Amino acid sequence: NSIDWRTGLFASGFLNMCEARDVVAMGAAALFIRRTDAPAWNNAFINFDYKDLFKAPNCQVTELWYDHFSKYRLAYSGETGNVSVSTTMSENGADVIVKVVNPTDEPAKLRIKGDWAGVSSTEFEYYAPGSLTVANSMEDKNAVALQKASGKVEGNDVILDIPALSAGVLTITKRFE
């Protein structure tokens, strides 16, 4: 019953679990919108008063995952430690999409092995507000803000530095000859 960053981490881990299995075909948030003067229901995606609105972290993460959704799941092997990972291929076949969640208070490093000789770019879009209790509000709508970074290509590896308490999507784009 909150709208702080804990909801974003929970949503991203839950979405990774759903995406990796055939069990869940569709889902929806239980409480989609809420007036901010109704404190007993403080867990909605979109929060509003009579003049404005702000999105909660679970909404932000769900939108990021949705923007990078693909039904083409890719298998992976190896140990990811405490990092939750879901991998797919974009529908046009040009991108490998790696959704990562680091629910710990320590940064992590993910090494993704593959045939990356033709990689033209890597982009990591992520949320990492630095604390579980950071929350968006009418006064600060971007307390939990989307950030961007890149992975590094080293031979047959893409290496991604993952901040503590973060959720994000790495897009690895291959160049077509």
Short mmCIF file of N, CA and C in Angstrom, two decimals:
data_model
loop_
_atom_site.label_atom_id
_atom_site.label_comp_id
_atom_site.label_asym_id
_atom_site.label_seq_id
_atom_site.Cartn_x
_atom_site.Cartn_y
_atom_site.Cartn_z
N ASN A 1 0.83 -1.19 0.00
CA ASN A 1 0.00 0.00 0.00
C ASN A 1 0.88 1.25 0.00
N SER A 2 1.61 1.42 -1.09
CA SER A 2 2.48 2.60 -1.21
C SER A 2 2.70 2.91 -2.67
N ILE A 3 3.28 4.05 -2.92
CA ILE A 3 3.64 4.42 -4.29
C ILE A 3 5.12 4.80 -4.36
N ASP A 4 5.93 4.21 -3.50
CA ASP A 4 7.36 4.50 -3.53
C ASP A 4 8.08 3.50 -4.45
N TRP A 5 9.39 3.57 -4.50
CA TRP A 5 10.18 2.77 -5.43
C TRP A 5 10.02 1.27 -5.20
N ARG A 6 9.63 0.85 -4.00
CA ARG A 6 9.40 -0.57 -3.77
C ARG A 6 8.39 -1.13 -4.77
N THR A 7 7.38 -0.33 -5.12
CA THR A 7 6.38 -0.81 -6.08
C THR A 7 6.98 -0.99 -7.47
N GLY A 8 7.93 -0.14 -7.82
CA GLY A 8 8.62 -0.28 -9.11
C GLY A 8 9.46 -1.54 -9.17
N LEU A 9 10.20 -1.81 -8.10
CA LEU A 9 11.01 -3.04 -8.06
C LEU A 9 10.13 -4.28 -8.08
N PHE A 10 9.04 -4.25 -7.30
CA PHE A 10 8.14 -5.39 -7.30
C PHE A 10 7.54 -5.60 -8.69
N ALA A 11 7.05 -4.53 -9.32
CA ALA A 11 6.44 -4.65 -10.64
C ALA A 11 7.42 -5.22 -11.66
N SER A 12 8.66 -4.74 -11.65
CA SER A 12 9.63 -5.22 -12.63
C SER A 12 9.97 -6.69 -12.42
N GLY A 13 10.16 -7.11 -11.18
CA GLY A 13 10.42 -8.53 -10.90
C GLY A 13 9.24 -9.40 -11.28
N PHE A 14 8.03 -8.94 -10.98
CA PHE A 14 6.83 -9.69 -11.32
C PHE A 14 6.65 -9.78 -12.84
N LEU A 15 6.89 -8.68 -13.55
CA LEU A 15 6.78 -8.70 -15.00
C LEU A 15 7.82 -9.63 -15.63
N ASN A 16 9.05 -9.65 -15.09
CA ASN A 16 10.06 -10.59 -15.60
C ASN A 16 9.60 -12.03 -15.42
N MET A 17 9.02 -12.33 -14.26
CA MET A 17 8.53 -13.67 -14.01
C MET A 17 7.42 -14.04 -14.99
N CYS A 18 6.49 -13.12 -15.20
CA CYS A 18 5.38 -13.39 -16.13
C CYS A 18 5.87 -13.55 -17.56
N GLU A 19 6.82 -12.71 -17.97
CA GLU A 19 7.32 -12.74 -19.34
C GLU A 19 8.08 -14.03 -19.65
N ALA A 20 8.69 -14.61 -18.65
CA ALA A 20 9.51 -15.81 -18.86
C ALA A 20 8.69 -17.09 -18.90
N ARG A 21 7.38 -17.00 -18.68
CA ARG A 21 6.54 -18.20 -18.62
C ARG A 21 5.29 -18.02 -19.46
N ASP A 22 4.70 -19.12 -19.87
CA ASP A 22 3.47 -19.09 -20.66
C ASP A 22 2.22 -18.98 -19.79
N VAL A 23 2.37 -18.90 -18.50
CA VAL A 23 1.23 -19.00 -17.59
C VAL A 23 0.33 -17.77 -17.65
N VAL A 24 0.91 -16.57 -17.73
CA VAL A 24 0.13 -15.34 -17.69
C VAL A 24 0.01 -14.77 -19.10
N ALA A 25 -1.22 -14.73 -19.61
CA ALA A 25 -1.45 -14.18 -20.95
C ALA A 25 -1.76 -12.70 -20.90
N MET A 26 -2.39 -12.24 -19.82
CA MET A 26 -2.75 -10.83 -19.70
C MET A 26 -2.92 -10.49 -18.23
N GLY A 27 -2.61 -9.25 -17.88
CA GLY A 27 -2.80 -8.81 -16.51
C GLY A 27 -3.13 -7.34 -16.49
N ALA A 28 -3.57 -6.85 -15.35
CA ALA A 28 -3.89 -5.44 -15.20
C ALA A 28 -3.69 -5.04 -13.74
N ALA A 29 -3.45 -3.77 -13.54
CA ALA A 29 -3.31 -3.25 -12.18
C ALA A 29 -4.67 -3.27 -11.49
N ALA A 30 -4.67 -3.60 -10.20
CA ALA A 30 -5.92 -3.62 -9.45
C ALA A 30 -6.47 -2.22 -9.27
N LEU A 31 -5.61 -1.27 -8.95
CA LEU A 31 -6.04 0.11 -8.77
C LEU A 31 -5.29 0.96 -9.78
N PHE A 32 -6.00 1.43 -10.78
CA PHE A 32 -5.35 2.15 -11.87
C PHE A 32 -5.20 3.63 -11.58
N ILE A 33 -6.27 4.29 -11.12
CA ILE A 33 -6.17 5.72 -10.82
C ILE A 33 -6.69 5.99 -9.42
N ARG A 34 -6.18 7.08 -8.82
CA ARG A 34 -6.56 7.43 -7.45
C ARG A 34 -6.46 8.93 -7.26
N ARG A 35 -7.46 9.48 -6.59
CA ARG A 35 -7.37 10.88 -6.17
C ARG A 35 -6.44 10.95 -4.98
N THR A 36 -5.55 11.91 -4.97
CA THR A 36 -4.54 11.99 -3.91
C THR A 36 -5.12 12.27 -2.53
N ASP A 37 -6.36 12.74 -2.46
CA ASP A 37 -6.96 12.96 -1.14
C ASP A 37 -7.66 11.71 -0.60
N ALA A 38 -7.38 10.56 -1.23
CA ALA A 38 -7.88 9.27 -0.74
C ALA A 38 -6.70 8.44 -0.25
N PRO A 39 -6.13 8.77 0.90
CA PRO A 39 -4.89 8.14 1.35
C PRO A 39 -5.01 6.66 1.68
N ALA A 40 -6.21 6.15 1.93
CA ALA A 40 -6.35 4.74 2.26
C ALA A 40 -6.05 3.83 1.07
N TRP A 41 -6.06 4.37 -0.12
CA TRP A 41 -5.81 3.58 -1.33
C TRP A 41 -4.56 4.11 -2.03
N ASN A 42 -3.49 4.22 -1.32
CA ASN A 42 -2.28 4.84 -1.85
C ASN A 42 -1.41 3.82 -2.59
N ASN A 43 -1.94 3.23 -3.66
CA ASN A 43 -1.15 2.27 -4.43
C ASN A 43 -1.55 2.24 -5.91
N ALA A 44 -2.02 3.34 -6.44
CA ALA A 44 -2.48 3.37 -7.83
C ALA A 44 -1.34 3.69 -8.79
N PHE A 45 -1.54 3.33 -10.05
CA PHE A 45 -0.60 3.67 -11.11
C PHE A 45 -0.55 5.18 -11.33
N ILE A 46 -1.71 5.78 -11.47
CA ILE A 46 -1.80 7.21 -11.78
C ILE A 46 -2.53 7.89 -10.63
N ASN A 47 -1.93 8.95 -10.11
CA ASN A 47 -2.46 9.67 -8.96
C ASN A 47 -2.78 11.10 -9.39
N PHE A 48 -3.93 11.61 -9.00
CA PHE A 48 -4.34 12.93 -9.48
C PHE A 48 -5.04 13.73 -8.39
N ASP A 49 -5.02 15.04 -8.59
CA ASP A 49 -5.89 15.93 -7.81
C ASP A 49 -6.78 16.62 -8.84
N TYR A 50 -7.27 17.76 -8.52
CA TYR A 50 -8.20 18.41 -9.46
C TYR A 50 -7.49 19.22 -10.54
N LYS A 51 -6.16 19.29 -10.48
CA LYS A 51 -5.43 20.10 -11.43
C LYS A 51 -4.36 19.35 -12.21
N ASP A 52 -3.85 18.24 -11.67
CA ASP A 52 -2.68 17.62 -12.27
C ASP A 52 -2.63 16.13 -11.89
N LEU A 53 -1.57 15.45 -12.37
CA LEU A 53 -1.38 14.04 -12.06
C LEU A 53 0.09 13.71 -12.03
N PHE A 54 0.41 12.55 -11.43
CA PHE A 54 1.75 11.98 -11.51
C PHE A 54 1.63 10.47 -11.55
N LYS A 55 2.64 9.83 -12.13
CA LYS A 55 2.67 8.38 -12.24
C LYS A 55 3.50 7.79 -11.10
N ALA A 56 3.03 6.67 -10.58
CA ALA A 56 3.77 5.95 -9.55
C ALA A 56 4.86 5.09 -10.23
N PRO A 57 5.89 4.68 -9.49
CA PRO A 57 6.96 3.87 -10.07
C PRO A 57 6.49 2.57 -10.72
N ASN A 58 5.46 1.92 -10.17
CA ASN A 58 4.98 0.69 -10.79
C ASN A 58 4.40 0.97 -12.18
N CYS A 59 3.81 2.14 -12.38
CA CYS A 59 3.32 2.54 -13.70
C CYS A 59 4.49 2.81 -14.64
N GLN A 60 5.50 3.52 -14.15
CA GLN A 60 6.67 3.83 -14.98
C GLN A 60 7.36 2.57 -15.47
N VAL A 61 7.56 1.62 -14.57
CA VAL A 61 8.22 0.36 -14.93
C VAL A 61 7.36 -0.43 -15.91
N THR A 62 6.07 -0.50 -15.64
CA THR A 62 5.17 -1.24 -16.55
C THR A 62 5.20 -0.63 -17.95
N GLU A 63 5.24 0.67 -18.06
CA GLU A 63 5.33 1.31 -19.37
C GLU A 63 6.66 0.99 -20.06
N LEU A 64 7.76 1.01 -19.31
CA LEU A 64 9.06 0.68 -19.89
C LEU A 64 9.08 -0.76 -20.39
N TRP A 65 8.56 -1.69 -19.61
CA TRP A 65 8.50 -3.09 -20.03
C TRP A 65 7.58 -3.22 -21.26
N TYR A 66 6.45 -2.54 -21.25
CA TYR A 66 5.51 -2.59 -22.37
C TYR A 66 6.16 -2.06 -23.65
N ASP A 67 6.88 -0.95 -23.54
CA ASP A 67 7.54 -0.36 -24.72
C ASP A 67 8.59 -1.29 -25.32
N HIS A 68 9.06 -2.26 -24.55
CA HIS A 68 10.07 -3.21 -25.02
C HIS A 68 9.56 -4.64 -25.02
N PHE A 69 8.25 -4.81 -25.12
CA PHE A 69 7.68 -6.15 -25.11
C PHE A 69 7.88 -6.85 -26.45
N SER A 70 8.16 -8.13 -26.38
CA SER A 70 8.19 -9.00 -27.56
C SER A 70 7.76 -10.39 -27.13
N LYS A 71 7.01 -11.03 -27.97
CA LYS A 71 6.57 -12.40 -27.67
C LYS A 71 7.65 -13.43 -27.98
N TYR A 72 8.77 -13.00 -28.57
CA TYR A 72 9.83 -13.93 -28.97
C TYR A 72 10.85 -14.07 -27.85
N ARG A 73 10.57 -15.00 -26.94
CA ARG A 73 11.46 -15.22 -25.80
C ARG A 73 12.76 -15.89 -26.26
N LEU A 74 13.83 -15.51 -25.61
CA LEU A 74 15.13 -16.13 -25.85
C LEU A 74 15.58 -16.84 -24.58
N ALA A 75 16.11 -18.02 -24.76
CA ALA A 75 16.66 -18.75 -23.61
C ALA A 75 18.03 -18.18 -23.29
N TYR A 76 18.42 -18.29 -22.05
CA TYR A 76 19.77 -17.93 -21.65
C TYR A 76 20.21 -18.94 -20.61
N SER A 77 21.51 -19.04 -20.44
CA SER A 77 22.04 -19.93 -19.41
C SER A 77 23.10 -19.16 -18.64
N GLY A 78 23.41 -19.66 -17.50
CA GLY A 78 24.41 -19.01 -16.66
C GLY A 78 23.79 -18.47 -15.40
N GLU A 79 24.63 -18.07 -14.52
CA GLU A 79 24.22 -17.59 -13.21
C GLU A 79 24.07 -16.07 -13.24
N THR A 80 22.92 -15.58 -12.78
CA THR A 80 22.70 -14.14 -12.74
C THR A 80 22.72 -13.60 -11.31
N GLY A 81 23.00 -14.48 -10.36
CA GLY A 81 23.05 -14.05 -8.97
C GLY A 81 21.69 -13.55 -8.50
N ASN A 82 21.67 -12.40 -7.86
CA ASN A 82 20.43 -11.82 -7.35
C ASN A 82 19.70 -10.99 -8.39
N VAL A 83 20.26 -10.88 -9.58
CA VAL A 83 19.64 -10.08 -10.64
C VAL A 83 18.61 -10.92 -11.38
N SER A 84 17.39 -10.40 -11.49
CA SER A 84 16.33 -11.05 -12.27
C SER A 84 16.50 -10.65 -13.73
N VAL A 85 16.44 -11.63 -14.64
CA VAL A 85 16.68 -11.38 -16.06
C VAL A 85 15.57 -12.02 -16.90
N SER A 86 15.14 -11.30 -17.91
CA SER A 86 14.23 -11.83 -18.92
C SER A 86 14.78 -11.40 -20.27
N THR A 87 14.85 -12.32 -21.23
CA THR A 87 15.42 -11.99 -22.54
C THR A 87 14.45 -12.31 -23.66
N THR A 88 14.37 -11.39 -24.60
CA THR A 88 13.54 -11.57 -25.79
C THR A 88 14.26 -11.01 -27.00
N MET A 89 13.73 -11.32 -28.18
CA MET A 89 14.22 -10.75 -29.43
C MET A 89 13.10 -9.85 -29.96
N SER A 90 13.47 -8.69 -30.46
CA SER A 90 12.45 -7.79 -30.99
C SER A 90 11.71 -8.45 -32.14
N GLU A 91 10.51 -7.99 -32.38
CA GLU A 91 9.68 -8.61 -33.40
C GLU A 91 10.28 -8.49 -34.80
N ASN A 92 11.11 -7.46 -35.04
CA ASN A 92 11.76 -7.34 -36.35
C ASN A 92 13.10 -8.08 -36.41
N GLY A 93 13.49 -8.72 -35.31
CA GLY A 93 14.72 -9.51 -35.26
C GLY A 93 16.00 -8.72 -35.17
N ALA A 94 15.92 -7.40 -35.04
CA ALA A 94 17.13 -6.58 -35.02
C ALA A 94 17.73 -6.42 -33.63
N ASP A 95 16.93 -6.60 -32.59
CA ASP A 95 17.39 -6.31 -31.24
C ASP A 95 17.25 -7.51 -30.31
N VAL A 96 18.18 -7.62 -29.39
CA VAL A 96 18.04 -8.51 -28.25
C VAL A 96 17.67 -7.59 -27.08
N ILE A 97 16.61 -7.96 -26.37
CA ILE A 97 16.10 -7.13 -25.28
C ILE A 97 16.33 -7.89 -23.98
N VAL A 98 17.06 -7.27 -23.06
CA VAL A 98 17.37 -7.90 -21.78
C VAL A 98 16.80 -7.01 -20.68
N LYS A 99 15.80 -7.53 -19.98
CA LYS A 99 15.20 -6.79 -18.87
C LYS A 99 15.86 -7.27 -17.59
N VAL A 100 16.37 -6.32 -16.81
CA VAL A 100 17.13 -6.66 -15.61
C VAL A 100 16.59 -5.93 -14.39
N VAL A 101 16.57 -6.63 -13.27
CA VAL A 101 16.13 -6.05 -12.01
C VAL A 101 17.18 -6.40 -10.96
N ASN A 102 17.71 -5.39 -10.32
CA ASN A 102 18.65 -5.61 -9.21
C ASN A 102 17.98 -5.11 -7.93
N PRO A 103 17.37 -6.01 -7.15
CA PRO A 103 16.66 -5.59 -5.95
C PRO A 103 17.56 -5.41 -4.73
N THR A 104 18.86 -5.57 -4.90
CA THR A 104 19.78 -5.48 -3.77
C THR A 104 20.36 -4.08 -3.64
N ASP A 105 20.97 -3.82 -2.52
CA ASP A 105 21.57 -2.50 -2.31
C ASP A 105 23.04 -2.45 -2.74
N GLU A 106 23.44 -3.43 -3.57
CA GLU A 106 24.79 -3.46 -4.13
C GLU A 106 24.71 -3.42 -5.65
N PRO A 107 25.58 -2.65 -6.31
CA PRO A 107 25.61 -2.68 -7.77
C PRO A 107 26.01 -4.08 -8.26
N ALA A 108 25.64 -4.38 -9.48
CA ALA A 108 25.95 -5.70 -10.06
C ALA A 108 26.51 -5.50 -11.46
N LYS A 109 27.13 -6.55 -11.96
CA LYS A 109 27.67 -6.55 -13.32
C LYS A 109 27.11 -7.78 -14.02
N LEU A 110 26.59 -7.59 -15.22
CA LEU A 110 26.06 -8.69 -16.00
C LEU A 110 26.90 -8.82 -17.27
N ARG A 111 27.39 -10.02 -17.51
CA ARG A 111 28.19 -10.32 -18.71
C ARG A 111 27.33 -11.21 -19.60
N ILE A 112 27.00 -10.70 -20.79
CA ILE A 112 26.13 -11.41 -21.72
C ILE A 112 26.97 -11.89 -22.88
N LYS A 113 27.12 -13.21 -22.98
CA LYS A 113 27.94 -13.79 -24.03
C LYS A 113 27.07 -14.07 -25.25
N GLY A 114 27.65 -13.86 -26.41
CA GLY A 114 26.92 -14.11 -27.65
C GLY A 114 27.75 -13.72 -28.85
N ASP A 115 27.15 -13.77 -30.01
CA ASP A 115 27.81 -13.34 -31.24
C ASP A 115 27.52 -11.86 -31.43
N TRP A 116 28.31 -11.03 -30.80
CA TRP A 116 28.04 -9.60 -30.81
C TRP A 116 28.94 -8.85 -31.79
N ALA A 117 29.52 -9.55 -32.76
CA ALA A 117 30.43 -8.89 -33.72
C ALA A 117 29.73 -7.78 -34.49
N GLY A 118 28.45 -7.95 -34.77
CA GLY A 118 27.74 -6.95 -35.56
C GLY A 118 26.91 -5.98 -34.74
N VAL A 119 27.24 -5.79 -33.46
CA VAL A 119 26.46 -4.88 -32.63
C VAL A 119 26.73 -3.44 -33.03
N SER A 120 25.66 -2.71 -33.31
CA SER A 120 25.84 -1.30 -33.65
C SER A 120 25.63 -0.40 -32.44
N SER A 121 24.83 -0.86 -31.45
CA SER A 121 24.64 -0.04 -30.25
C SER A 121 24.06 -0.87 -29.12
N THR A 122 24.26 -0.37 -27.92
CA THR A 122 23.58 -0.91 -26.74
C THR A 122 23.02 0.29 -25.99
N GLU A 123 21.79 0.16 -25.54
CA GLU A 123 21.19 1.24 -24.75
C GLU A 123 20.52 0.63 -23.54
N PHE A 124 20.82 1.19 -22.38
CA PHE A 124 20.24 0.74 -21.12
C PHE A 124 19.38 1.87 -20.57
N GLU A 125 18.07 1.66 -20.54
CA GLU A 125 17.13 2.61 -19.95
C GLU A 125 16.71 2.02 -18.61
N TYR A 126 16.83 2.80 -17.54
CA TYR A 126 16.60 2.21 -16.23
C TYR A 126 16.14 3.25 -15.21
N TYR A 127 15.55 2.72 -14.15
CA TYR A 127 15.19 3.51 -12.98
C TYR A 127 16.06 3.04 -11.83
N ALA A 128 16.67 3.98 -11.13
CA ALA A 128 17.50 3.66 -9.96
C ALA A 128 17.54 4.90 -9.06
N PRO A 129 16.46 5.14 -8.32
CA PRO A 129 16.41 6.37 -7.52
C PRO A 129 17.30 6.39 -6.29
N GLY A 130 17.94 5.25 -5.96
CA GLY A 130 18.89 5.23 -4.87
C GLY A 130 18.35 4.84 -3.51
N SER A 131 17.03 4.74 -3.39
CA SER A 131 16.41 4.38 -2.11
C SER A 131 15.06 3.73 -2.39
N LEU A 132 14.68 2.82 -1.53
CA LEU A 132 13.37 2.17 -1.67
C LEU A 132 12.21 3.11 -1.38
N THR A 133 12.46 4.16 -0.61
CA THR A 133 11.38 5.03 -0.18
C THR A 133 11.19 6.28 -1.04
N VAL A 134 11.97 6.42 -2.10
CA VAL A 134 11.77 7.55 -3.01
C VAL A 134 10.43 7.37 -3.71
N ALA A 135 9.67 8.46 -3.79
CA ALA A 135 8.34 8.39 -4.40
C ALA A 135 8.07 9.65 -5.21
N ASN A 136 7.39 9.49 -6.33
CA ASN A 136 6.91 10.64 -7.07
C ASN A 136 5.75 11.27 -6.30
N SER A 137 5.54 12.55 -6.56
CA SER A 137 4.45 13.27 -5.89
C SER A 137 4.05 14.45 -6.76
N MET A 138 3.04 15.16 -6.35
CA MET A 138 2.65 16.37 -7.09
C MET A 138 3.79 17.39 -7.06
N GLU A 139 4.52 17.43 -5.96
CA GLU A 139 5.61 18.39 -5.81
C GLU A 139 6.86 17.98 -6.60
N ASP A 140 7.07 16.67 -6.77
CA ASP A 140 8.23 16.17 -7.51
C ASP A 140 7.80 14.95 -8.33
N LYS A 141 7.32 15.21 -9.52
CA LYS A 141 6.79 14.15 -10.39
C LYS A 141 7.87 13.24 -10.95
N ASN A 142 9.13 13.67 -10.87
CA ASN A 142 10.23 12.89 -11.42
C ASN A 142 11.26 12.50 -10.37
N ALA A 143 10.81 12.26 -9.15
CA ALA A 143 11.73 11.78 -8.12
C ALA A 143 12.30 10.43 -8.56
N VAL A 144 11.46 9.61 -9.19
CA VAL A 144 11.90 8.36 -9.82
C VAL A 144 11.92 8.66 -11.31
N ALA A 145 13.12 8.89 -11.84
CA ALA A 145 13.25 9.35 -13.23
C ALA A 145 14.01 8.33 -14.07
N LEU A 146 13.62 8.23 -15.33
CA LEU A 146 14.29 7.34 -16.27
C LEU A 146 15.69 7.87 -16.57
N GLN A 147 16.66 6.96 -16.53
CA GLN A 147 18.05 7.30 -16.82
C GLN A 147 18.51 6.45 -18.00
N LYS A 148 19.61 6.84 -18.62
CA LYS A 148 20.14 6.09 -19.75
C LYS A 148 21.64 5.89 -19.61
N ALA A 149 22.08 4.73 -20.07
CA ALA A 149 23.51 4.38 -20.09
C ALA A 149 23.71 3.42 -21.26
N SER A 150 24.91 2.93 -21.40
CA SER A 150 25.23 1.96 -22.45
C SER A 150 25.96 0.77 -21.84
N GLY A 151 25.80 -0.36 -22.49
CA GLY A 151 26.62 -1.51 -22.16
C GLY A 151 27.92 -1.41 -22.97
N LYS A 152 28.92 -2.18 -22.59
CA LYS A 152 30.19 -2.19 -23.33
C LYS A 152 30.29 -3.50 -24.09
N VAL A 153 30.73 -3.43 -25.34
CA VAL A 153 30.97 -4.64 -26.13
C VAL A 153 32.45 -4.96 -26.03
N GLU A 154 32.75 -6.16 -25.54
CA GLU A 154 34.15 -6.64 -25.45
C GLU A 154 34.20 -8.00 -26.11
N GLY A 155 34.57 -8.05 -27.37
CA GLY A 155 34.64 -9.31 -28.10
C GLY A 155 33.27 -9.95 -28.21
N ASN A 156 33.12 -11.13 -27.60
CA ASN A 156 31.85 -11.85 -27.62
C ASN A 156 31.00 -11.58 -26.39
N ASP A 157 31.28 -10.52 -25.67
CA ASP A 157 30.53 -10.19 -24.46
C ASP A 157 29.96 -8.78 -24.54
N VAL A 158 28.77 -8.61 -23.99
CA VAL A 158 28.25 -7.28 -23.68
C VAL A 158 28.25 -7.23 -22.16
N ILE A 159 28.86 -6.19 -21.62
CA ILE A 159 28.99 -6.05 -20.18
C ILE A 159 28.13 -4.86 -19.74
N LEU A 160 27.28 -5.12 -18.76
CA LEU A 160 26.38 -4.10 -18.27
C LEU A 160 26.60 -3.89 -16.79
N ASP A 161 26.85 -2.65 -16.40
CA ASP A 161 26.90 -2.28 -15.00
C ASP A 161 25.48 -1.93 -14.56
N ILE A 162 25.01 -2.61 -13.52
CA ILE A 162 23.63 -2.46 -13.06
C ILE A 162 23.64 -1.79 -11.69
N PRO A 163 23.04 -0.61 -11.59
CA PRO A 163 23.01 0.07 -10.30
C PRO A 163 22.22 -0.72 -9.25
N ALA A 164 22.49 -0.42 -8.00
CA ALA A 164 21.72 -1.00 -6.90
C ALA A 164 20.27 -0.54 -6.97
N LEU A 165 19.37 -1.38 -6.48
CA LEU A 165 17.94 -1.05 -6.40
C LEU A 165 17.42 -0.48 -7.72
N SER A 166 17.65 -1.23 -8.80
CA SER A 166 17.30 -0.71 -10.12
C SER A 166 16.48 -1.69 -10.94
N ALA A 167 15.82 -1.15 -11.94
CA ALA A 167 15.07 -1.94 -12.91
C ALA A 167 15.24 -1.27 -14.26
N GLY A 168 15.59 -2.06 -15.28
CA GLY A 168 15.80 -1.44 -16.58
C GLY A 168 15.81 -2.43 -17.72
N VAL A 169 15.93 -1.86 -18.91
CA VAL A 169 15.91 -2.63 -20.15
C VAL A 169 17.16 -2.29 -20.96
N LEU A 170 17.93 -3.33 -21.28
CA LEU A 170 19.08 -3.20 -22.16
C LEU A 170 18.66 -3.65 -23.55
N THR A 171 18.86 -2.79 -24.54
CA THR A 171 18.58 -3.14 -25.93
C THR A 171 19.90 -3.25 -26.67
N ILE A 172 20.15 -4.44 -27.22
CA ILE A 172 21.37 -4.69 -28.00
C ILE A 172 20.95 -4.74 -29.46
N THR A 173 21.42 -3.80 -30.26
CA THR A 173 21.01 -3.69 -31.65
C THR A 173 22.14 -4.17 -32.56
N LYS A 174 21.78 -5.10 -33.44
CA LYS A 174 22.76 -5.61 -34.41
C LYS A 174 22.63 -4.81 -35.70
N ARG A 175 23.74 -4.59 -36.32
CA ARG A 175 23.79 -3.86 -37.59
C ARG A 175 23.57 -4.87 -38.71
N PHE A 176 22.74 -4.51 -39.65
CA PHE A 176 22.49 -5.37 -40.82
C PHE A 176 23.38 -4.91 -41.95
N GLU A 177 24.05 -5.86 -42.59
CA GLU A 177 24.95 -5.54 -43.70
C GLU A 177 24.17 -5.46 -44.99
#
